[in-house]
mmCIF file of C-alpha atoms in Angstrom:
data_model
loop_
_atom_site.group_PDB
_atom_site.id
_atom_site.type_symbol
_atom_site.label_atom_id
_atom_site.label_comp_id
_atom_site.label_asym_id
_atom_site.label_seq_id
_atom_site.Cartn_x
_atom_site.Cartn_y
_atom_site.Cartn_z
ATOM 1 C CA MET A 1 -2.175 -26.735 9.102
ATOM 2 C CA THR A 2 -3.272 -25.598 12.534
ATOM 3 C CA VAL A 3 -5.812 -22.879 13.194
ATOM 4 C CA GLU A 4 -3.107 -20.637 14.661
ATOM 5 C CA TRP A 5 -0.928 -21.093 11.587
ATOM 6 C CA LYS A 6 -3.855 -20.185 9.267
ATOM 7 C CA LYS A 7 -4.533 -17.049 11.315
ATOM 8 C CA THR A 8 -0.859 -16.081 11.114
ATOM 9 C CA VAL A 9 -0.784 -16.578 7.336
ATOM 10 C CA ILE A 10 -3.948 -14.500 6.886
ATOM 11 C CA TYR A 11 -2.563 -11.796 9.192
ATOM 12 C CA ILE A 12 0.740 -11.601 7.260
ATOM 13 C CA ARG A 13 -1.114 -11.596 3.933
ATOM 14 C CA ASN A 14 -3.291 -8.670 5.096
ATOM 15 C CA ILE A 15 -0.236 -6.716 6.248
ATOM 16 C CA LEU A 16 1.543 -7.278 2.923
ATOM 17 C CA LEU A 17 -1.563 -6.310 0.961
ATOM 18 C CA THR A 18 -1.950 -3.129 3.015
ATOM 19 C CA LEU A 19 1.723 -2.225 2.503
ATOM 20 C CA PHE A 20 1.432 -2.861 -1.230
ATOM 21 C CA LEU A 21 -1.667 -0.668 -1.565
ATOM 22 C CA PHE A 22 -0.138 2.104 0.531
ATOM 23 C CA SER A 23 3.127 2.118 -1.424
ATOM 24 C CA SER A 24 1.302 2.145 -4.760
ATOM 25 C CA LEU A 25 -0.613 5.239 -3.629
ATOM 26 C CA LEU A 26 2.639 6.957 -2.712
ATOM 27 C CA PHE A 27 4.214 6.165 -6.067
ATOM 28 C CA ALA A 28 1.061 7.152 -7.946
ATOM 29 C CA LYS A 29 1.210 10.585 -6.325
ATOM 30 C CA ASP A 30 4.781 11.056 -7.568
ATOM 31 C CA ALA A 31 3.962 9.720 -11.024
ATOM 32 C CA ASN A 32 1.134 12.221 -11.399
ATOM 33 C CA ASN A 33 3.138 15.181 -10.193
ATOM 34 C CA ASN A 34 6.196 15.693 -12.294
ATOM 35 C CA PRO A 35 7.017 18.532 -14.690
ATOM 36 C CA GLU A 36 6.094 16.583 -17.816
ATOM 37 C CA LYS A 37 2.680 15.683 -16.385
ATOM 38 C CA VAL A 38 2.012 19.317 -15.426
ATOM 39 C CA ILE A 39 2.836 20.392 -18.995
ATOM 40 C CA GLU A 40 0.572 17.688 -20.443
ATOM 41 C CA ASP A 41 -2.203 18.720 -18.044
ATOM 42 C CA PHE A 42 -1.774 22.358 -19.065
ATOM 43 C CA PHE A 43 -2.310 21.532 -22.745
ATOM 44 C CA TYR A 44 -5.244 19.271 -21.909
ATOM 45 C CA HIS A 45 -6.980 22.002 -19.886
ATOM 46 C CA PHE A 46 -6.029 24.613 -22.494
ATOM 47 C CA ASN A 47 -7.868 22.559 -25.106
ATOM 48 C CA GLU A 48 -10.798 22.170 -22.700
ATOM 49 C CA MET A 49 -10.702 25.978 -22.204
ATOM 50 C CA ASP A 50 -10.824 25.409 -18.434
ATOM 51 C CA ILE A 51 -9.278 28.542 -16.917
ATOM 52 C CA ASN A 52 -9.800 27.346 -13.331
ATOM 53 C CA LYS A 53 -7.895 24.097 -13.928
ATOM 54 C CA ILE A 54 -5.175 26.002 -15.797
ATOM 55 C CA ASN A 55 -4.811 28.447 -12.895
ATOM 56 C CA GLU A 56 -4.305 25.508 -10.511
ATOM 57 C CA LEU A 57 -1.260 24.469 -12.543
ATOM 58 C CA TRP A 58 0.452 27.875 -12.232
ATOM 59 C CA ASP A 59 2.346 29.447 -9.375
ATOM 60 C CA LEU A 60 0.832 32.926 -9.418
ATOM 61 C CA PRO A 61 1.574 35.428 -10.756
ATOM 62 C CA ILE A 62 1.857 33.938 -14.230
ATOM 63 C CA THR A 63 4.680 35.359 -16.337
ATOM 64 C CA TYR A 64 4.257 35.018 -20.097
ATOM 65 C CA PHE A 65 6.739 36.149 -22.732
ATOM 66 C CA VAL A 66 5.204 36.024 -26.213
ATOM 67 C CA GLY A 67 7.474 37.417 -28.900
ATOM 68 C CA ASP A 68 8.229 40.981 -27.768
ATOM 69 C CA GLU A 69 5.385 41.149 -25.233
ATOM 70 C CA ILE A 70 5.628 40.382 -21.519
ATOM 71 C CA VAL A 71 2.460 39.698 -19.537
ATOM 72 C CA VAL A 72 2.327 39.227 -15.766
ATOM 73 C CA ALA A 73 -1.113 38.023 -14.736
ATOM 74 C CA LYS A 74 -3.077 36.872 -11.703
ATOM 75 C CA SER A 75 -5.190 34.535 -13.840
ATOM 76 C CA TYR A 76 -4.728 32.792 -17.166
ATOM 77 C CA SER A 77 -7.885 34.596 -18.322
ATOM 78 C CA GLU A 78 -5.724 37.760 -18.479
ATOM 79 C CA ILE A 79 -3.477 36.010 -21.017
ATOM 80 C CA VAL A 80 -5.838 34.153 -23.331
ATOM 81 C CA ASN A 81 -9.176 34.940 -24.960
ATOM 82 C CA TYR A 82 -10.637 31.702 -26.304
ATOM 83 C CA GLU A 83 -13.423 33.340 -28.284
ATOM 84 C CA ASN A 84 -10.897 35.366 -30.282
ATOM 85 C CA LEU A 85 -8.630 32.329 -30.723
ATOM 86 C CA LYS A 86 -11.565 30.381 -32.151
ATOM 87 C CA LYS A 87 -12.387 33.303 -34.490
ATOM 88 C CA GLU A 88 -8.770 33.103 -35.695
ATOM 89 C CA GLY A 89 -9.334 29.424 -36.544
ATOM 90 C CA TRP A 90 -7.880 27.678 -33.490
ATOM 91 C CA ALA A 91 -9.640 24.462 -32.480
ATOM 92 C CA TYR A 92 -7.010 22.660 -30.406
ATOM 93 C CA SER A 93 -3.295 22.403 -29.646
ATOM 94 C CA LYS A 94 -1.138 19.286 -29.647
ATOM 95 C CA ILE A 95 2.201 18.675 -27.953
ATOM 96 C CA ASN A 96 4.845 17.375 -30.348
ATOM 97 C CA SER A 97 7.685 17.034 -27.840
ATOM 98 C CA ILE A 98 8.644 17.785 -24.248
ATOM 99 C CA ASP A 99 12.390 17.928 -23.601
ATOM 100 C CA PRO A 100 14.112 18.768 -20.311
ATOM 101 C CA ILE A 101 16.669 21.573 -20.531
ATOM 102 C CA VAL A 102 17.338 21.888 -16.784
ATOM 103 C CA SER A 103 15.959 19.511 -14.188
ATOM 104 C CA GLN A 104 16.721 19.944 -10.505
ATOM 105 C CA GLU A 105 14.991 18.915 -7.306
ATOM 106 C CA ASP A 106 12.729 21.992 -7.175
ATOM 107 C CA PHE A 107 13.305 23.819 -10.486
ATOM 108 C CA ALA A 108 12.998 22.762 -14.114
ATOM 109 C CA ILE A 109 12.974 24.221 -17.612
ATOM 110 C CA TYR A 110 11.394 22.261 -20.455
ATOM 111 C CA LYS A 111 11.449 22.986 -24.160
ATOM 112 C CA THR A 112 8.024 22.067 -25.471
ATOM 113 C CA ASN A 113 7.129 22.040 -29.134
ATOM 114 C CA PHE A 114 3.439 22.256 -29.968
ATOM 115 C CA THR A 115 1.150 22.775 -32.922
ATOM 116 C CA ARG A 116 -2.161 24.597 -33.174
ATOM 117 C CA PHE A 117 -4.806 23.102 -35.464
ATOM 118 C CA ASN A 118 -8.120 24.269 -36.875
ATOM 119 C CA ASN A 119 -11.343 22.246 -36.724
ATOM 120 C CA GLN A 120 -10.385 20.413 -39.942
ATOM 121 C CA ASP A 121 -7.087 19.214 -38.400
ATOM 122 C CA VAL A 122 -5.073 21.593 -40.574
ATOM 123 C CA GLU A 123 -1.927 22.936 -38.927
ATOM 124 C CA LEU A 124 -2.099 26.661 -38.184
ATOM 125 C CA ILE A 125 1.295 27.120 -36.534
ATOM 126 C CA SER A 126 4.019 25.146 -34.768
ATOM 127 C CA THR A 127 6.455 26.629 -32.291
ATOM 128 C CA ASP A 128 8.669 25.957 -29.324
ATOM 129 C CA THR A 129 8.036 27.287 -25.871
ATOM 130 C CA ASN A 130 10.311 27.189 -22.857
ATOM 131 C CA LEU A 131 8.365 26.452 -19.703
ATOM 132 C CA THR A 132 9.861 27.089 -16.289
ATOM 133 C CA LEU A 133 8.433 25.092 -13.413
ATOM 134 C CA ILE A 134 9.064 25.280 -9.692
ATOM 135 C CA LYS A 135 8.202 22.848 -6.948
ATOM 136 C CA ARG A 136 5.936 24.241 -4.251
ATOM 137 C CA GLY A 137 5.775 21.745 -1.415
ATOM 138 C CA ASP A 138 5.012 18.429 -3.099
ATOM 139 C CA TYR A 139 3.612 19.935 -6.300
ATOM 140 C CA TRP A 140 5.201 21.153 -9.512
ATOM 141 C CA LYS A 141 3.784 24.429 -10.818
ATOM 142 C CA LEU A 142 4.301 26.342 -14.032
ATOM 143 C CA LYS A 143 5.940 29.710 -13.413
ATOM 144 C CA ILE A 144 7.155 31.244 -16.694
ATOM 145 C CA ALA A 145 6.324 30.597 -20.354
ATOM 146 C CA ILE A 146 8.607 31.942 -23.073
ATOM 147 C CA ILE A 147 7.364 31.717 -26.657
ATOM 148 C CA PRO A 148 9.938 33.257 -29.005
ATOM 149 C CA ILE A 149 7.493 34.199 -31.763
ATOM 150 C CA ASN A 150 4.433 36.447 -31.759
ATOM 151 C CA ILE A 151 1.791 33.744 -31.466
ATOM 152 C CA SER A 152 -1.747 34.922 -30.842
ATOM 153 C CA THR A 153 -3.268 34.508 -27.397
ATOM 154 C CA GLY A 154 -6.545 35.960 -28.598
ATOM 155 C CA LYS A 155 -5.967 39.199 -26.656
#
């Protein structure tokens, strides 16, 4: 193998490696920004009680239907009170299922079933919620939550 041939092989290998790394970054961005991932992230941050991270997942204002109540808020802190939820026995929530109802290029509705547990892993309540998401630029954001029963938000 000549020196020129070795240089050409190394050059082509470097180009292919660069293209592979670049394309994997592009696909990773898409994989981490889909409606299901946003819903999973919401529950994760809800359990972490991280209002700032939760707010990043919502397209403001937040619209929340809980039973007969409708709340329109500029921050998730206007919807939930974690101290009161903990006093009521809540320790964490767990997603049981996430099912697409409507899925379009920039709009989606997902039926999500979840359960709230106490600190002894005893189920407090299970319910469905319909979550509406919209795509803002390259990012999916939660827009509306509809919970058909009167589930406590701690407020």
